[in-house]
C-alpha cells in the first residue's frame, strides 16, 4: 500500500458544557483531523492534543507544526504492508505521540477499509459491545454535581469518574458516595497532589473507589510507587504512561494497579496493542481514556476498547454528551445498559460528514 496524499485540517467545535479539571476549563475544542490516502482509500484520524500544554506538552499548534514539517515528509510516497509499520517510519521524531497517532490511526482506518474489515477486527478486538463510564468535570456546587451524576446513572453509564483538585476532593467524594453507596465510582486528580498530601489521599480509602487516577506528577513514576504502597485504593496512571517502557516500569515497580490507555498519548494503535499485551501479562486491567474527542477520535476509541484486556468501563461515551451535533454519522450512542455497540461497517465504522466538517474548518492544507 502506498501512502499518497494527506489533507490536514483544524476544526473548531464548541462543547455543550464547559469541562473543568484541576488543569483548566475547556469550552471549545480546536481539533486537527487527518485524511490520509492509502492506495486511493481515505482513512481518518484525529489528533487528541489539547489547546494548551496543561495535560501534556503537545498542543493543537505543536501538532500542526510537527505534522506538516516532519511527520508527513517522512511518510509521503512510502510503501507499507501494514499501518503497523508507521510507528517505525516516524521513530526519528522523539515524542510528539499525539501528532504521530493522528496519522497512524488514519492509516489503520484506510487499511481496514481496503481489507473490507471493521477496524476493531483488524486490531484483534474481541468484544462486540464495550462498557462505558463518564468523566464528570469539577462543578461549582455539590448540588450541580449530584444532579449530573444522577443524570448519567439514569442514562445507564456503568461507572462515574469525578474530577478532583485540592479543596474539591474528600467532601465531594463523601457526598456522592453517600448518595450512591453501590455504584462504581472513581476520581481523577490530573496530577494535582504531591506526597505531602498523603493523609488527605488516604482519607479517600474510606469510599471504596475503583481507583484514583493520576494523583501525582504527570511524569513521575517514582512517587506513585511510594504512594501505592500506602494506599488501599488502586492507583490508575494516565499522564505518566506515554511509552511501552514506561508502562513496563510502572507495572513492574508497582506504581499503579490499573492503566488508562489513550491512543494519542501513546502514539497510535500499534503502541496501544503493545501496552495492552504487556498489561495483560502483568494482570493490570486497562480502560480507554477520553480527550473530549469528536466522532472520529471517538470511533477509534471504540475500536481499541474491543481488545480483551480493556475490561473496565472506559471514558468513551455518547456524542450527545459533548456536542450539539457530532461530525460523524451515525453519532455515537449508548444503550440503557451503559454500553456502546461496536459497528460492523469497514474501518472506523462511522461516516465523517464532509459538509459539517467543511463548515467547522478554520484551516486546511492538502499535500499530494
Ligand atoms: O484526564 O482523563 C483525563 C479530558 C481531557 C484531558 C484529560 C482527561 C480528560 C477527561 C475527559 O477525563 C474524558 C472524556 O470524556 O473525553
Ligand atoms: Mg485522566
Coordinates of N, CA and C in Angstrom, one line a residue, residues 137-148 168 172 175-176:
X137 N -16.7 16.7 35.0 CA -15.8 17.8 35.4 C -16.2 18.4 36.8
X138 N -15.2 19.2 37.3 CA -15.4 19.9 38.5 C -16.6 20.9 38.4
X139 N -17.5 20.9 39.4 CA -18.7 21.8 39.4 C -18.6 22.8 40.5
X140 N -19.3 23.9 40.3 CA -19.3 24.9 41.4 C -19.9 24.5 42.7
X141 N -21.0 23.7 42.6 CA -21.7 23.3 43.8 C -21.9 21.7 43.8
X142 N -22.1 21.2 45.1 CA -22.4 19.8 45.2 C -23.7 19.4 44.6
X143 N -24.7 20.3 44.6 CA -26.0 20.1 44.1 C -25.9 19.9 42.6
X144 N -25.1 20.7 41.9 CA -24.9 20.6 40.5 C -24.3 19.3 40.1
X145 N -23.2 18.9 40.9 CA -22.5 17.7 40.7 C -23.5 16.5 40.9
X146 N -24.2 16.5 42.0 CA -25.1 15.4 42.3 C -26.2 15.2 41.2
X147 N -26.6 16.3 40.6 CA -27.6 16.3 39.5 C -27.0 15.7 38.3
X148 N -25.8 16.0 38.0 CA -25.1 15.5 36.8 C -24.9 14.0 37.0
X168 N -11.5 20.5 46.5 CA -12.7 19.9 46.0 C -12.4 18.4 45.9
X172 N -16.4 16.2 48.5 CA -17.1 16.0 47.2 C -17.4 14.4 47.1
X175 N -19.9 13.1 49.7 CA -21.3 13.5 49.3 C -21.8 12.5 48.3
X176 N -21.1 12.3 47.2 CA -21.6 11.4 46.1 C -21.6 10.0 46.6

